[in-house]
XYZ file of C-alpha atoms in Angstrom:
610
model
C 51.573 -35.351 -24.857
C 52.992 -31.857 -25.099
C 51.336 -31.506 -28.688
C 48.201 -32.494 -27.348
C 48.571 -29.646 -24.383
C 49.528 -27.509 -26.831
C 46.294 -28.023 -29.733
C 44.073 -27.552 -26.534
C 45.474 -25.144 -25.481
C 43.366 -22.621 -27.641
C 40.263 -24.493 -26.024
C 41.321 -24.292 -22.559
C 41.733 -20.948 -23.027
C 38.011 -19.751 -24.568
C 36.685 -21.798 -22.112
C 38.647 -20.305 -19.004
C 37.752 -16.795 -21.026
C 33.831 -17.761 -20.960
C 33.467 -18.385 -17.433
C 34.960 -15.148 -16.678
C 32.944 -13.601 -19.217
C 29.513 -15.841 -17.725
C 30.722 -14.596 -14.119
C 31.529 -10.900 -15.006
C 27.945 -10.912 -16.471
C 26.151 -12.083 -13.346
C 28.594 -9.862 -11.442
C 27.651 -6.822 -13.246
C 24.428 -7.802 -12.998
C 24.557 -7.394 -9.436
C 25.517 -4.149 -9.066
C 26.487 -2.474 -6.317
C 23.942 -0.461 -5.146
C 23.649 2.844 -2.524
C 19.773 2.403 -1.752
C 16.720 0.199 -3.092
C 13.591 1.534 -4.785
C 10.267 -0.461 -4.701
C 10.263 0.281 -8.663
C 12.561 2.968 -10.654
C 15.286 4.171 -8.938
C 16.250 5.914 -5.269
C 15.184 9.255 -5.813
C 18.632 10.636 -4.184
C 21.988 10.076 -6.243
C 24.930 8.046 -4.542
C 26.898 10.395 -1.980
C 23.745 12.487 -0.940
C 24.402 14.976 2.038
C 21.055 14.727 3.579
C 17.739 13.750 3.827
C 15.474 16.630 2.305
C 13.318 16.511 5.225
C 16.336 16.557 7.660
C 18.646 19.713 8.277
C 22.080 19.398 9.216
C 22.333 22.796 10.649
C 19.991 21.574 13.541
C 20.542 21.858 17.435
C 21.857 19.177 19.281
C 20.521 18.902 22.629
C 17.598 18.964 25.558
C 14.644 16.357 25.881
C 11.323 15.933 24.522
C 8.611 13.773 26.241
C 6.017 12.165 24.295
C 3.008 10.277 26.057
C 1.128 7.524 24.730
C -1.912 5.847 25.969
C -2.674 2.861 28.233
C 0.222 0.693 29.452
C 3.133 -1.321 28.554
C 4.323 -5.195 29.474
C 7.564 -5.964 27.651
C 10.071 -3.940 25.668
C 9.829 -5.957 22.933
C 7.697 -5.243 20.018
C 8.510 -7.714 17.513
C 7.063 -10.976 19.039
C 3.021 -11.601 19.276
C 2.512 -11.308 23.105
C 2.835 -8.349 25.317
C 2.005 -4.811 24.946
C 5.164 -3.164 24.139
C 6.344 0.615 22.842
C 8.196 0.065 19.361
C 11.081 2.308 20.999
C 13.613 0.041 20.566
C 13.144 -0.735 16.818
C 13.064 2.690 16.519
C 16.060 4.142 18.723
C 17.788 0.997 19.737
C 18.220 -1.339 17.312
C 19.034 0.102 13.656
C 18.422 -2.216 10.625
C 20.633 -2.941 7.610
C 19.110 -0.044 5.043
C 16.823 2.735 6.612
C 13.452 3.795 4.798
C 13.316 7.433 3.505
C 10.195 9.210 4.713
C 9.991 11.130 1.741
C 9.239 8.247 -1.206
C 6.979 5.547 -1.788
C 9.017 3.331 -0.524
C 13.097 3.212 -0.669
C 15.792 2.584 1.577
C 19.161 3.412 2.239
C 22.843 1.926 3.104
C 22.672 2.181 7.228
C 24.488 -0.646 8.723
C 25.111 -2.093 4.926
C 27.026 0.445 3.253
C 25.869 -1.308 -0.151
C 24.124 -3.793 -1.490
C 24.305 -6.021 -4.337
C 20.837 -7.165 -6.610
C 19.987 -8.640 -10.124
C 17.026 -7.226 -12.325
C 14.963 -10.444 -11.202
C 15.639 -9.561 -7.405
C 16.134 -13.588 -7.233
C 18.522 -12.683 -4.520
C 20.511 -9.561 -2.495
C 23.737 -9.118 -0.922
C 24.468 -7.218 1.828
C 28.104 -5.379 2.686
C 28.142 -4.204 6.091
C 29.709 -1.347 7.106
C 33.094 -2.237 9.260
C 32.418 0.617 11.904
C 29.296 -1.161 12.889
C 28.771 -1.421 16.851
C 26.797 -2.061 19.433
C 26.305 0.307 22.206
C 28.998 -1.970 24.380
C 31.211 -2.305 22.169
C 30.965 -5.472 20.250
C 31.447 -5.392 16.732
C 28.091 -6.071 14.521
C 28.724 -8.804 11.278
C 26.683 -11.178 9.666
C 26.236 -13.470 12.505
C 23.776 -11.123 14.152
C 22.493 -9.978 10.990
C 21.573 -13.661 10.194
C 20.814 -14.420 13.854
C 17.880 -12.194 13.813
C 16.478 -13.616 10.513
C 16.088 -16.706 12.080
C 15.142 -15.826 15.264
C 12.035 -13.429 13.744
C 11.009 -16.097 11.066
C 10.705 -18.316 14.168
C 8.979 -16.188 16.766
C 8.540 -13.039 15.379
C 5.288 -11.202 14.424
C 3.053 -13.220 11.606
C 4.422 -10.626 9.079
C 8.028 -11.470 9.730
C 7.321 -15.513 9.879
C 5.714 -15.237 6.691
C 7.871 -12.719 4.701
C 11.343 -14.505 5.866
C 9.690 -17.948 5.152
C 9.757 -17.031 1.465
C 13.644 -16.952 2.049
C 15.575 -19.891 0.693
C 19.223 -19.573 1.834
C 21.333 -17.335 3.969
C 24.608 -17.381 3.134
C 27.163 -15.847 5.509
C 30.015 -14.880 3.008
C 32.390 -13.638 5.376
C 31.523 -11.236 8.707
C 31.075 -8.209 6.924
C 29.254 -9.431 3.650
C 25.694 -11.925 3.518
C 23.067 -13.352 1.124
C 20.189 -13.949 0.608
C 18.926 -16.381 -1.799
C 14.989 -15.513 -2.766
C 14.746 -17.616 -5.989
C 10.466 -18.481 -6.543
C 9.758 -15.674 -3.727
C 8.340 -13.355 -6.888
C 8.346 -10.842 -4.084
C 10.230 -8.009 -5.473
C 9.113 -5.846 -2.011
C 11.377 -9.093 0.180
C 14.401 -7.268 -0.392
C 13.400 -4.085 1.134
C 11.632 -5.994 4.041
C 15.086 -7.855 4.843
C 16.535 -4.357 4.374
C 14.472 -2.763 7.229
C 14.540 -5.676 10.164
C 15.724 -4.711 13.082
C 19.087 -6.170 13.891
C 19.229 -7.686 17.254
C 22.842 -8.447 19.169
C 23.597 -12.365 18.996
C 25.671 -12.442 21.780
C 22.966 -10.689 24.417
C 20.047 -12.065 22.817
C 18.651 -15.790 24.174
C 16.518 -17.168 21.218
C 15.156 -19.450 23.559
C 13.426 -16.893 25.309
C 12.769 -14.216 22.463
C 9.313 -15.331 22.120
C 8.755 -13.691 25.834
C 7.861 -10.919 27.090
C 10.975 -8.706 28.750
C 11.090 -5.494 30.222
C 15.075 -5.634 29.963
C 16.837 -3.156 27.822
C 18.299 -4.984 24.649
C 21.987 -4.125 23.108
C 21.792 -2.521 20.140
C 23.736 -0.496 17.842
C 21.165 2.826 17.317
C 21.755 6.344 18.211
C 19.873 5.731 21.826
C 19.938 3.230 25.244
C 17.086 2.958 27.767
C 17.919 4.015 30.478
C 15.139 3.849 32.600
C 12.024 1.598 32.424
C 9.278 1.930 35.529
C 7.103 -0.829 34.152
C 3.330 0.252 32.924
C 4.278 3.815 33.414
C 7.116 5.268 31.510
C 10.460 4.383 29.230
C 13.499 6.694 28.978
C 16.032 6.869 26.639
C 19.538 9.040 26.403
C 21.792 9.614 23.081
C 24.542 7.678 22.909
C 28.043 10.099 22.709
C 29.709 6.996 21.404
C 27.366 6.192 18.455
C 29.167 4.956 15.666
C 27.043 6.030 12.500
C 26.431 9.688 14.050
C 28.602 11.076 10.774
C 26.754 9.148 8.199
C 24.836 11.512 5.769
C 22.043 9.484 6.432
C 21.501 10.467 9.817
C 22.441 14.287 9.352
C 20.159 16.344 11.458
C 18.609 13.414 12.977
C 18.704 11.933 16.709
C 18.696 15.697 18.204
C 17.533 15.297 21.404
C 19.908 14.085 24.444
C 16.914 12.743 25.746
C 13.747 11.527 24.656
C 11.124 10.551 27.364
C 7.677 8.566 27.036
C 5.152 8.655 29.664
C 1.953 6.343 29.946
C -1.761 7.727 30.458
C -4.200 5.947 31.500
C -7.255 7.176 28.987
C -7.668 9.966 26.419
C -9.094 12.133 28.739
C -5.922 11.821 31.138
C -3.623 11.926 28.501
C -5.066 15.339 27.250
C -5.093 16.756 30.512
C -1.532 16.240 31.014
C -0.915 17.931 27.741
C -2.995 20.958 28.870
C -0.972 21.010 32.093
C 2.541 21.145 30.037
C 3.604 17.455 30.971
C 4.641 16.366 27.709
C 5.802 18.132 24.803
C 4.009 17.304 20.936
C 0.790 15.802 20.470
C -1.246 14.302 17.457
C -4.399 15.191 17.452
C -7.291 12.353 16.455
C -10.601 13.726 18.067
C -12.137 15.782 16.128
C -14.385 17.335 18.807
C -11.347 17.903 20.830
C -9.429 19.627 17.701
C -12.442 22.222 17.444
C -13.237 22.939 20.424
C -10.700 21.667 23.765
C -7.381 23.860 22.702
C -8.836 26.918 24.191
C -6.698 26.787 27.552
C -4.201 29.456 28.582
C -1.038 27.506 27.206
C -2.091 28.346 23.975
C -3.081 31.707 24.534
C 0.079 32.911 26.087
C 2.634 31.259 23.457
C 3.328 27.731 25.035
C 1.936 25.827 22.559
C 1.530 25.659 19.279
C -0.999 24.097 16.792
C -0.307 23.515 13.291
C -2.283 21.371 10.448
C -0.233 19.487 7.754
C -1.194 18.033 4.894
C -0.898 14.215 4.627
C 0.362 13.595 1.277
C 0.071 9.649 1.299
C -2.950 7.162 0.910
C -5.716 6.963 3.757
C -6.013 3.453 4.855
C -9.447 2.251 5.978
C -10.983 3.301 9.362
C -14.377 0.540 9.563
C -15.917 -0.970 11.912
C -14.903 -4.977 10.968
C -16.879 -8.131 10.779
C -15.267 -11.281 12.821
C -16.769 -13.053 9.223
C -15.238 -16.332 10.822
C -18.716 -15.859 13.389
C -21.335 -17.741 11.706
C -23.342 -14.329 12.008
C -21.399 -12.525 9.290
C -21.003 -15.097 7.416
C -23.091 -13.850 4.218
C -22.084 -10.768 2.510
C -25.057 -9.049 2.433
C -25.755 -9.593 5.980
C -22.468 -7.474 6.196
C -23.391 -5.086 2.903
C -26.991 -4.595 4.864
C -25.251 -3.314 7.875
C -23.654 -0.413 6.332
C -26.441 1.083 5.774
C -27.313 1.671 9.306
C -24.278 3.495 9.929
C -25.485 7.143 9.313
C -21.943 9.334 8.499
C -23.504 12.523 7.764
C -25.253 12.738 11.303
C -21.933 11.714 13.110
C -19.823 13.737 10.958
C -22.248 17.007 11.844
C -23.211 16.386 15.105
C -19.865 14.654 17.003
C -17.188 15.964 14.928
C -18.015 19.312 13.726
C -18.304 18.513 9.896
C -14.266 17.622 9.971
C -14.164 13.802 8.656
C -14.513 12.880 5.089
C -16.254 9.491 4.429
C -14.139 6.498 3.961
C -14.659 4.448 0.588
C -11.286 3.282 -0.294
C -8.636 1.024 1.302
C -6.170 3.267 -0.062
C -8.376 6.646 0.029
C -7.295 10.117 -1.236
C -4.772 8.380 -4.072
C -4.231 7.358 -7.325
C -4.429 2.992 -5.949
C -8.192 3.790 -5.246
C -10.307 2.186 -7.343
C -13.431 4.729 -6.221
C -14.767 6.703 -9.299
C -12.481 4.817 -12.303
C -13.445 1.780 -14.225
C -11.329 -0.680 -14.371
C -8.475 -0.696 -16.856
C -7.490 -3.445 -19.043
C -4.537 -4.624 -16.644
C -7.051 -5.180 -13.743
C -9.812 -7.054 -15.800
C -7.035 -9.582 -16.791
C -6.117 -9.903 -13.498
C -9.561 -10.588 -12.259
C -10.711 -12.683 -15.340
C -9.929 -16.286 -13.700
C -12.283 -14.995 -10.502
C -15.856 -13.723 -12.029
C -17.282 -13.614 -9.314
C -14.906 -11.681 -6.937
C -15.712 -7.701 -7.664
C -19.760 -6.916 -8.280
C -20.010 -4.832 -11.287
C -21.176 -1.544 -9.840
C -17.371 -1.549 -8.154
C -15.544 -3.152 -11.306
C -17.163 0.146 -13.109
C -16.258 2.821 -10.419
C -19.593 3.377 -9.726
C -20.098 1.876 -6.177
C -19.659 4.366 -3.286
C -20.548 4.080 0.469
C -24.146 4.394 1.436
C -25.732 7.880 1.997
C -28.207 9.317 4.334
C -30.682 12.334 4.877
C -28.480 12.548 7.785
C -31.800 12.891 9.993
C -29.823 10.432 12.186
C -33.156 7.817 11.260
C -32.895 7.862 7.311
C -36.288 5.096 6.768
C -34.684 4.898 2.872
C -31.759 3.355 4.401
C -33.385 1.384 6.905
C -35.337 -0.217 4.353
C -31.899 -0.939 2.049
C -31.035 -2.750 4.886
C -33.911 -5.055 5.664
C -34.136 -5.912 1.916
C -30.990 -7.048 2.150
C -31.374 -9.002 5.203
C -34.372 -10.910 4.262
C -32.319 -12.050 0.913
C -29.955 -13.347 3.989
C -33.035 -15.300 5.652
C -33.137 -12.777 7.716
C -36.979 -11.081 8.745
C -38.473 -8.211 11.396
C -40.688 -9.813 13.438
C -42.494 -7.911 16.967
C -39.339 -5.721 16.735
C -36.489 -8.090 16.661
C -34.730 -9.214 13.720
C -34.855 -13.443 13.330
C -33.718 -16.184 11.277
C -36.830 -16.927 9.065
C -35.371 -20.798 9.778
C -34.622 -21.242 13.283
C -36.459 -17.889 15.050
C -32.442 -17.314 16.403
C -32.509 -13.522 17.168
C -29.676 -11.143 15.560
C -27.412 -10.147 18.415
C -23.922 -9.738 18.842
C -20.925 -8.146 20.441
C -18.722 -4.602 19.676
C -15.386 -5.055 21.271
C -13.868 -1.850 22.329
C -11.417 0.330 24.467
C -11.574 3.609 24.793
C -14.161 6.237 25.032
C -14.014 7.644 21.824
C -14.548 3.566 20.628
C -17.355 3.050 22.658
C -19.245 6.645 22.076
C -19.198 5.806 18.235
C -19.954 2.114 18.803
C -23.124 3.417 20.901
C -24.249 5.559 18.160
C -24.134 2.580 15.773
C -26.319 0.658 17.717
C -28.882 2.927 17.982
C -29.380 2.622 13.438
C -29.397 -1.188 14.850
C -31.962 -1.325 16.850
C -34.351 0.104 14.754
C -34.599 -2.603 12.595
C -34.521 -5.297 15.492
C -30.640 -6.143 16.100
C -28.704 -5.974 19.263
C -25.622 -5.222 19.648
C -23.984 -5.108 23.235
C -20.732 -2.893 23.450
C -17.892 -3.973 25.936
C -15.418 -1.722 26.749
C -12.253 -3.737 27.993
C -8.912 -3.023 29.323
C -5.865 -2.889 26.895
C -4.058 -5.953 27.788
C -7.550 -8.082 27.407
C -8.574 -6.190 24.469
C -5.129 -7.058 22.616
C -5.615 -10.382 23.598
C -8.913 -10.872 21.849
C -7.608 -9.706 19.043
C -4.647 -11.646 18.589
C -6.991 -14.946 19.305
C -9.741 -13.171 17.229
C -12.218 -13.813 20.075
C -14.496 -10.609 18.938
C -17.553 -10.336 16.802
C -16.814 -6.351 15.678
C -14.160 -4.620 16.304
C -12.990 -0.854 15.116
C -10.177 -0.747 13.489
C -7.621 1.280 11.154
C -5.583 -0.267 8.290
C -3.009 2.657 7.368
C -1.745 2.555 4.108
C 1.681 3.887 2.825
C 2.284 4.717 -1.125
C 3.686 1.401 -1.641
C 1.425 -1.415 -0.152
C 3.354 -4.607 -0.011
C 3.609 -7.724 2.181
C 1.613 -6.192 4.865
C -1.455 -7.116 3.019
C -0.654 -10.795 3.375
C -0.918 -10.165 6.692
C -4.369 -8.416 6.732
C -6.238 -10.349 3.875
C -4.194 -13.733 3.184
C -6.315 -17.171 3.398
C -3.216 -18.014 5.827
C -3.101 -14.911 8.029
C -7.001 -15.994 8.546
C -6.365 -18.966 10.812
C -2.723 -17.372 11.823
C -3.169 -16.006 15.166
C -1.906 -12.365 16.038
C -1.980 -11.183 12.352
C -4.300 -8.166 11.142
C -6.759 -10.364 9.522
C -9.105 -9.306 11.360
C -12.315 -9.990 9.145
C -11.240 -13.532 8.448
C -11.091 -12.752 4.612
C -9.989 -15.615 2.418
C -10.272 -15.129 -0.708
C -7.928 -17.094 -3.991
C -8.603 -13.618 -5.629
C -7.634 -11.879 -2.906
C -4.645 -13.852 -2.557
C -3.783 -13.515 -6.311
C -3.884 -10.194 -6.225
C -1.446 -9.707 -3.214
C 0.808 -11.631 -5.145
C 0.362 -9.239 -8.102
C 1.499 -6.403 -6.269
C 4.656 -7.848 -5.341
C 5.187 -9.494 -8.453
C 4.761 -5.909 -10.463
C 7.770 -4.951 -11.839
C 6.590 -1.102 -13.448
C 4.196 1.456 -11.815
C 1.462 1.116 -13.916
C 1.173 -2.964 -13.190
C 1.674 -2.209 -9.275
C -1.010 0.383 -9.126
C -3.750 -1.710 -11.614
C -2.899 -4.397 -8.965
C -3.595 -2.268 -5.987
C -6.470 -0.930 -7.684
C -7.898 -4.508 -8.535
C -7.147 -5.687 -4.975
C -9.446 -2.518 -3.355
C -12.012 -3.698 -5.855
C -11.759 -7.306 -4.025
C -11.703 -6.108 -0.851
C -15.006 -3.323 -1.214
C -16.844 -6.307 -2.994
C -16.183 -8.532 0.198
C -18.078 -5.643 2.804
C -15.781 -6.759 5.270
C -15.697 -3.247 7.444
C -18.498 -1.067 7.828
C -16.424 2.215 6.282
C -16.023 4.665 8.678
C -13.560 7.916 8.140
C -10.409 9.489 8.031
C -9.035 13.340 8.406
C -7.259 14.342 5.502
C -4.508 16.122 7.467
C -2.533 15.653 10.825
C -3.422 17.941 13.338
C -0.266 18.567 15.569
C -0.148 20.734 18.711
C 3.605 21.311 20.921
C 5.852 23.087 22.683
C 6.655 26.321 20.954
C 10.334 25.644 21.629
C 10.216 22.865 19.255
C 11.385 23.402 15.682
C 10.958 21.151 12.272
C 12.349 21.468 8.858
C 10.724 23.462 6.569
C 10.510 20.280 4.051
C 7.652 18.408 5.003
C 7.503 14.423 4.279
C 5.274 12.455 1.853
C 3.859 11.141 5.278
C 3.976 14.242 7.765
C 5.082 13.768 11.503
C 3.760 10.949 13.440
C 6.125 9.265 16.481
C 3.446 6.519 16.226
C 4.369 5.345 12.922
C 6.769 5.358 10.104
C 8.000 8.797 9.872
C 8.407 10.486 13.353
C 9.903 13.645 15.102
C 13.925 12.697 14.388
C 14.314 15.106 12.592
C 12.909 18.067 15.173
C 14.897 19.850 17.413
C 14.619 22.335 20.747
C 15.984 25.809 20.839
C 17.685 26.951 23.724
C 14.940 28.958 26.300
């Protein structure tokens, strides 16, 4: 017996030296990583000081209050109902990696210190930092980390449920270290999305009720608590003295005011007013009228406040007026092609906003993922091949562009572009009103809006409407009603703005999926479903270099353009800012400028002492 042991001994030994070799491999091929790049690399090395758009050297102190419009119902932005201020994903709750402002789209160790990926991105680890805490003390580990997967994939928005449902496994390694297992996702964008959820505290947090509106304050581990919440009217938070990642690099030069403050306005006009009268402190600008013309008050001519324009340096999403095409009205696409010729651009652009809009003819406008003025390349006609019929030709060549006018305001070329179309539709002009050539059923429907600046626009529209024979009645609703028809889709046109980042991802599941059609809540609000569409999505998160991601984007505008499922509308190429001259920002401006709204915000500005 000993001899045997002893002549396999040689055996046991290669074998034991294999699986350490086999396991070293996959080890090494999960290495462990500072940040996460959408494709290529994080553009700042391991043990970065800062943030380039952040300074370190900035004051610490004072408030700022920011006002946003209409009203608010529940605290909690990550669940379908309610009306809720994303405040506490922002300044509450922090998520496992944070997103840099200043690339397409990579993240950073925040609450995971590392993380741990393979080429395929078939699955990614996270290490948590140990100093991790909520604001009362509790420790944060895996359990909440995992508790909030679940909890979001269950109730959570439509773009959570369907991202985390791609998700496998979650395995809880021990409290400071979990994984996910994405094997047959071919989503290389899931690990980033994981990466950036919001990480709720499991020991506060009822799942049972998560799904319903709250206005109380959650736990969370972020540089701010609420303090204060008068319901409808405004939410106040303070900086935390006890915040445990206030040293990270990360965060240098971020989080600089003791107190940040948002009020609620009733309407545009309100919220302006109280701007005017020094009530708040930094405004974004979206009226164009209002940009030329309303900042000639005394706080600007005496010093108080300040207007500056800076460039955006990111895509433009699409700003259109969208078709409900699950009404059988919009059914066809030329019905929906023949409409956008009645929307007259160069009158508006003159007449209402002082020449200051530039036409919108690209769901990713302004950037190299428009397809607008390129043919397409070899990458996107192989993607397209198995759908013939999904992108016209004019578009598949770069030739197709939004329609023109005279800009007389009643362009008759136009017109008649439209009624051509509409007759192909079985559509016909008959005593003035447009009719089914079948049935005599007159063309009328319904524009969904709420504001003032929606409904003067949507009034101008119907005006190129009317004259050839359609009707279109404009409702102006309140915001809780108006969300709520749009969540249940119960509209036949509504305006709307698709922003786009540098990096599109799973987001456009949740705008042009078959499945986000008939899902409730999501941002398809056109009712596309398309296969091609759907392929192409797919493709984008499947791309592995730049040049396959951006053919894919490019392929998937083409799609969407051929579809005329928005009426194109406009976009301003730059953000027009106006605040309190007390205020101070870096001198490095981000890819995506300053917006508290969205994505990249003030964090990084600061107040100097009076």
């Amino acid at each position: 017996m000993a001899r045997k042991i002893i002549r396999l001994l040689p055996l046991l030994v290669a074998c034991i030296w294999a699986v350490l070799t086999l396991f070293g491999a996959a080890r090494a091929e999960e290495a462990v990583r500072h940040g996460i790049a959408m494709h290529g690399e994080p553009a700042l090395p391991p043990g970065f000081e800062h943030l380039p758009y952040a300074d370190p050297e900035a004051k610490k102190g004072g408030r700022i209050t920011l006002a946003l419009e209409g009203n608010f119902d529940s605290l909690n932005p990550m669940i379908v109902i309610g009306v809720a201020p994303d405040v506490v994903p922002r300044y509450v709750l922090q998520s496992l990696m944070m997103r840099s402002a200043d690339e397409p789209f990579t993240v950073y160790g925040l609450v995971a210190r590392s993380v741990e990926m393979p080429e395929d991105r078939s699955s990614v680890t996270f290490n948590l930092d140990p100093r991790a805490r909520f604001s009362d003390g509790h420790p944060l580990t895996t359990e909440d980390v995992r508790f909030t997967f679940e909890v979001l994939k269950k109730n959570g928005k439509p773009f959570h449920r369907s991202s985390f449902g791609q998700v496998k496994a979650v395995e809880i390694v021990d409290p400071h270290r979990i994984r996910f297992d994405l094997s047959g996702a071919n989503d290389r964008e899931l690990p980033l999305i994981i990466a950036t959820m919001p990480i709720f505290a499991a020991h506060t947090t009822n799942a049972d009720t998560f799904d319903r509106t709250t206005l109380t304050p959650p736990i969370g581990s972020g540089p701010y608590e609420i303090t204060e919440v008068r319901p409808g009217e405004r939410v106040t938070l303070k900086r935390r003295k006890d915040f445990w990642a206030k040293d990270l690099p990360l965060l240098r030069g971020l989080y600089n005011f003791d107190e940040i403050r948002y009020d609620f306005y009733r309407d545009a006009n309100t919220l302006f007013e109280a701007f005017r009268a020094g009530l708040y402190d930094y405004r974004l600008e979206g009226e164009p009228g209002r940009w030329a013309t309303g900042y000639d008050f005394p706080g600007i001519h005496n010093g108080r406040i300040v207007r500056e324009q800076v460039r955006i340096q990111v895509p433009k999403g699409m700003n259109g007026l969208v078709f409900n095409t699950r009404r059988p009205i919009f059914k066809d696409p030329k019905v929906r092609e023949a409409l956008g010729y009645l929307f007259d651009f160069d009158w508006l652009n003159r007449n209402l906003y002082y020449g200051l809009l530039t036409r919108a003819d690209s769901y990713f406008a302004d950037s190299e993922l428009s397809s607008i003025g390129r043919p397409a390349d070899e990458r996107e006609r192989g993607l397209l091949a198995p759908f013939p019929n999904a992108v016209r030709s004019d578009i598949m060549e770069g030739q197709w562009a939004p329609p023109s006018s005279d800009g007389s305001g009643r362009d008759r070329t136009a017109a008649r572009h439209a009624l051509a179309l509409l007759e192909q539709a079985g559509w016909i002009l008959k005593n003035n009103v447009l009719r089914r050539k079948d049935t005599g059923e007159s063309f009328v429907f319904e524009m969904l809006v709420n504001s003032s600046a929606q409904e003067r626009l949507a009034l101008n529209f119907t005006q190129g409407l009317q004259r050839v024979g359609i009707r279109a009645n404009v409702r102006n609703v309140d915001n809780v009603q108006y969300w709520r028809r749009l969540a249940r889709f119960e509209f036949d046109m509504v305006q709307w703005v698709w922003p786009a980042s540098a990096s599109p991802g799973n987001e456009q599941r949740n705008r042009w999926s078959s499945s986000a059609a008939e899902r409730g809540g999501s941002l398809n609000h056109s009712g596309s479903a398309s296969p091609a569409i759907d392929r192409l999505i797919d493709a984008l998160l499947e791309a592995k270099s730049r040049e396959d991601f951006i053919s894919s984007v490019r392929a998937l505008d083409r799609a969407l353009l051929s579809g005329f499922y928005v009426v194109p509308l406009f976009y301003v190429g730059e953000q027009w800012l106006a605040y309190d001259s007390r205020l101070r920002h870096p001198k490095h401006i981000p890819l995506t400028g300053f917006n508290p709204l969205s994505g990249v915000n003030i964090d990084s500005w600061w107040r100097v002492p009076d």
